Amino acid sequence: MKLKVLASVFTLALASLACAMPDVASLFNPLPKDDFSTTGKWGTGTDSNSSVEYENDALRMQVFEPLYMTWSTPGYDWYDNTHMEVDVTSKSSDDQVLYGFICNSRGTTMQFYFVGVSPIGGYAFSKSEMIKGNSVLKQGTSDLITNSGETIRLGLDCGANSMTLYVNGEMVDSVSDSTYVEGQVGLFVANDTNPNGGDVIFDNFVMTKLK
C-alpha cells in the first residue's frame, strides 16, 4: 500500500522550476559545491503551491499543494557522469513525501530523472518525459532510510546508463536507463495527498565526477 502511494506521487505530481543564474565563481568551479551559507546560487521563490528559500544556512523546500513537486537547480550548466551528495532532514507532516535529486535534466523540456526517498523508508528512481509524463523505473523500501526528523546523507551516482542511490555511504539500489545521458542537476521535494505535507531541509551539497 505504501509503494502504491509512492508511485502515485510521481504519476500525478505537477512541477515548478526554480533556477539560478550562474555567478562568476561558478565559472571557475565547474562542479557545484554549496553549504548554503550564502544566497543566490540556487533558484528560490514562494507561491501558493510551494516555497524554496534559504534559511539558517540551508535550503528549505516546502510543498503546500497536494500531489505537487517543486525543485531548484544551482544554475543552467549541463553535466554528465556525476556523483552528488547532500544532507537531508525531513520536517514533513506527511510520511509519504518524497525528496532527493534531479539529474540529467534537459532544461525546461520536462525531461529528467528524479531519485528520492521518503520518511517511511521508501525510495524510487523515476523519469519525466515531455510526452509520456512521469514513470517509475524502480522502487522499494530500505532500512537504511531513517524516520522523519533525522538527518541522513543522501547520495546518487548519475551515469550515462545507470543510477545508484546511497544513504549514509551505503548503497540502497540501482537502476539502468540510458534515455538521458547528460543535463542539469538539482534537488526536489514531491508532496503526497496531504496539504502542506512537504517540508525538507537540504545542506552541504557536493558534486564530483564519476570515475
Coordinates of C-alpha atoms in Angstrom, one line a residue:
M1 CA 0.0 0.0 0.0
K2 CA 2.8 2.4 0.8
L3 CA 4.5 1.7 -2.5
K4 CA 1.3 2.4 -4.4
V5 CA 1.1 5.8 -2.8
L6 CA 4.8 6.3 -3.6
A7 CA 4.1 5.7 -7.3
S8 CA 1.0 7.9 -7.4
V9 CA 3.1 11.0 -6.4
F10 CA 5.3 10.6 -9.4
T11 CA 2.3 9.9 -11.7
L12 CA 0.2 12.8 -10.6
A13 CA 2.6 15.4 -9.4
L14 CA 2.8 18.8 -11.1
A15 CA 6.1 20.6 -11.3
S16 CA 7.5 24.0 -10.7
L17 CA 11.1 25.0 -11.6
A18 CA 13.4 27.4 -9.8
C19 CA 16.7 28.1 -11.5
A20 CA 19.5 30.4 -10.6
M21 CA 21.8 32.4 -12.9
P22 CA 25.4 31.2 -12.7
D23 CA 27.7 33.6 -10.8
V24 CA 31.3 34.5 -11.5
A25 CA 32.6 32.0 -9.0
S26 CA 30.8 29.1 -10.7
L27 CA 32.8 29.8 -13.9
F28 CA 35.9 28.7 -12.2
N29 CA 34.3 25.8 -10.3
P30 CA 32.6 23.6 -12.8
L31 CA 31.2 21.2 -10.2
P32 CA 28.8 22.7 -7.7
K33 CA 29.5 22.6 -4.0
D34 CA 27.4 24.5 -1.5
D35 CA 26.9 24.7 2.2
F36 CA 24.1 27.3 1.6
S37 CA 25.8 29.9 3.9
T38 CA 25.5 32.5 1.1
T39 CA 22.4 33.1 -1.1
G40 CA 22.0 33.4 -4.8
K41 CA 23.5 30.2 -6.1
W42 CA 20.2 28.2 -6.2
G43 CA 16.9 29.3 -7.6
T44 CA 14.4 30.4 -4.9
G45 CA 10.8 31.6 -4.8
T46 CA 7.5 31.2 -2.9
D47 CA 3.9 31.0 -4.2
S48 CA 0.7 29.3 -3.1
N49 CA 1.9 25.9 -4.3
S50 CA 5.4 25.7 -2.8
S51 CA 8.4 27.5 -1.4
V52 CA 12.1 27.2 -2.0
E53 CA 14.1 29.6 0.2
Y54 CA 17.5 29.9 2.0
E55 CA 17.0 29.5 5.8
N56 CA 19.6 29.1 8.6
D57 CA 22.4 28.3 6.3
A58 CA 20.4 25.6 4.5
L59 CA 18.0 25.3 1.6
R60 CA 14.4 24.7 2.7
M61 CA 11.7 23.4 0.4
Q62 CA 8.1 23.3 1.4
V63 CA 5.2 22.0 -0.7
F64 CA 1.7 23.2 0.1
E65 CA -0.3 21.8 -2.8
P66 CA -1.3 18.1 -2.7
L67 CA 0.4 15.9 -5.4
Y68 CA 2.8 18.7 -6.3
M69 CA 6.5 18.7 -6.9
T70 CA 9.0 21.6 -6.6
W71 CA 12.7 21.7 -7.3
S72 CA 15.7 24.0 -7.6
T73 CA 19.0 23.9 -9.5
P74 CA 22.4 25.6 -8.9
G75 CA 22.4 27.0 -12.5
Y76 CA 21.9 26.1 -16.1
D77 CA 25.2 24.1 -16.7
W78 CA 24.9 20.6 -18.0
Y79 CA 26.9 17.7 -16.5
D80 CA 27.4 14.0 -17.2
N81 CA 28.6 11.0 -15.1
T82 CA 28.3 12.7 -11.8
H83 CA 28.1 11.8 -8.1
M84 CA 26.0 14.0 -5.8
E85 CA 25.7 14.1 -2.0
V86 CA 23.6 16.2 0.3
D87 CA 22.5 16.3 3.9
V88 CA 18.7 15.9 4.2
T89 CA 16.4 16.5 7.1
S90 CA 12.6 15.9 6.7
K91 CA 10.3 18.0 8.8
S92 CA 7.3 16.8 6.8
S93 CA 4.0 16.2 8.4
D94 CA 3.2 13.6 5.6
D95 CA 5.4 10.5 5.8
Q96 CA 4.7 9.8 2.1
V97 CA 6.6 12.9 0.9
L98 CA 9.5 12.2 -1.4
Y99 CA 12.7 14.2 -1.7
G100 CA 16.1 13.8 -3.4
F101 CA 18.0 14.6 -6.6
I102 CA 17.2 15.8 -10.1
C103 CA 19.8 14.7 -12.7
N104 CA 20.4 14.9 -16.4
S105 CA 17.6 17.4 -16.8
R106 CA 17.1 18.7 -20.3
G107 CA 16.4 22.3 -19.2
T108 CA 12.8 23.4 -19.4
T109 CA 11.6 20.5 -21.5
M110 CA 10.3 18.4 -18.6
Q111 CA 12.8 15.6 -19.4
F112 CA 14.9 14.5 -16.4
Y113 CA 15.5 11.8 -13.9
F114 CA 14.4 12.3 -10.2
V115 CA 15.5 9.9 -7.5
G116 CA 14.2 10.3 -4.0
V117 CA 13.4 8.7 -0.6
S118 CA 10.5 9.1 1.9
P119 CA 10.5 9.2 5.7
I120 CA 8.8 5.8 5.8
G121 CA 11.8 4.1 4.2
G122 CA 10.7 4.1 0.6
Y123 CA 12.7 5.1 -2.4
A124 CA 12.1 5.5 -6.2
F125 CA 14.0 6.0 -9.4
S126 CA 11.8 8.0 -11.7
K127 CA 11.8 9.6 -15.2
S128 CA 9.9 12.6 -16.5
E129 CA 9.2 12.6 -20.3
M130 CA 7.6 15.5 -22.1
I131 CA 5.1 13.4 -24.0
K132 CA 4.7 10.3 -21.8
G133 CA 4.7 12.1 -18.4
N134 CA 6.3 10.6 -15.3
S135 CA 7.2 6.9 -14.8
V136 CA 8.7 4.9 -12.0
L137 CA 11.7 3.0 -13.2
K138 CA 12.2 1.2 -9.9
Q139 CA 11.0 1.5 -6.3
G140 CA 11.3 -0.3 -3.0
T141 CA 12.0 0.1 0.7
S142 CA 15.2 0.1 2.8
D143 CA 16.0 0.0 6.5
L144 CA 18.9 2.5 5.7
I145 CA 16.4 5.3 5.2
T146 CA 15.6 6.8 8.6
N147 CA 12.4 8.3 10.0
S148 CA 11.3 11.9 9.7
G149 CA 13.4 14.4 11.7
E150 CA 16.7 12.6 11.4
T151 CA 19.4 13.9 9.1
I152 CA 20.7 11.5 6.5
R153 CA 23.5 11.8 3.9
L154 CA 21.8 11.1 0.6
G155 CA 24.0 10.2 -2.4
L156 CA 23.4 9.5 -6.1
D157 CA 25.6 8.2 -9.0
C158 CA 24.1 9.6 -12.2
G159 CA 25.8 7.9 -15.1
A160 CA 25.2 7.6 -18.8
N161 CA 23.2 4.4 -18.5
S162 CA 22.6 3.8 -14.8
M163 CA 21.9 5.4 -11.4
T164 CA 22.8 4.3 -7.9
L165 CA 21.3 5.6 -4.7
Y166 CA 23.1 5.8 -1.4
V167 CA 22.2 6.6 2.2
N168 CA 25.0 7.4 4.7
G169 CA 27.5 6.0 2.3
E170 CA 25.8 2.6 1.9
M171 CA 24.2 1.5 -1.4
V172 CA 20.5 1.3 -1.4
D173 CA 19.7 0.2 -5.0
S174 CA 20.5 0.9 -8.7
V175 CA 18.7 1.0 -12.0
S176 CA 19.7 1.1 -15.7
D177 CA 18.3 3.6 -18.2
S178 CA 20.0 5.5 -21.0
T179 CA 17.3 7.9 -22.1
Y180 CA 19.2 11.0 -20.8
V181 CA 23.0 10.9 -20.7
E182 CA 23.7 14.5 -19.5
G183 CA 21.9 17.6 -18.2
Q184 CA 21.3 19.9 -15.3
V185 CA 21.2 18.8 -11.7
G186 CA 19.1 19.8 -8.7
L187 CA 17.1 18.9 -5.6
F188 CA 13.4 18.3 -5.3
V189 CA 10.5 17.6 -2.9
A190 CA 7.3 16.0 -4.0
N191 CA 4.1 16.2 -1.9
D192 CA 1.6 13.4 -1.5
T193 CA -2.1 14.0 -0.9
N194 CA -1.9 16.0 2.4
P195 CA -1.9 19.8 2.0
N196 CA 1.2 21.4 3.4
G197 CA 2.7 18.0 3.8
G198 CA 6.2 18.5 2.4
D199 CA 9.0 20.3 4.4
V200 CA 12.6 19.3 3.8
I201 CA 15.9 20.9 4.6
F202 CA 19.0 20.4 2.4
D203 CA 22.5 21.2 3.4
N204 CA 26.2 20.6 2.4
F205 CA 25.6 19.7 -1.3
V206 CA 28.6 18.5 -3.2
M207 CA 29.1 17.0 -6.7
T208 CA 32.1 15.1 -8.0
K209 CA 32.9 13.3 -11.3
L210 CA 32.3 9.6 -11.5
K211 CA 35.5 7.7 -12.2

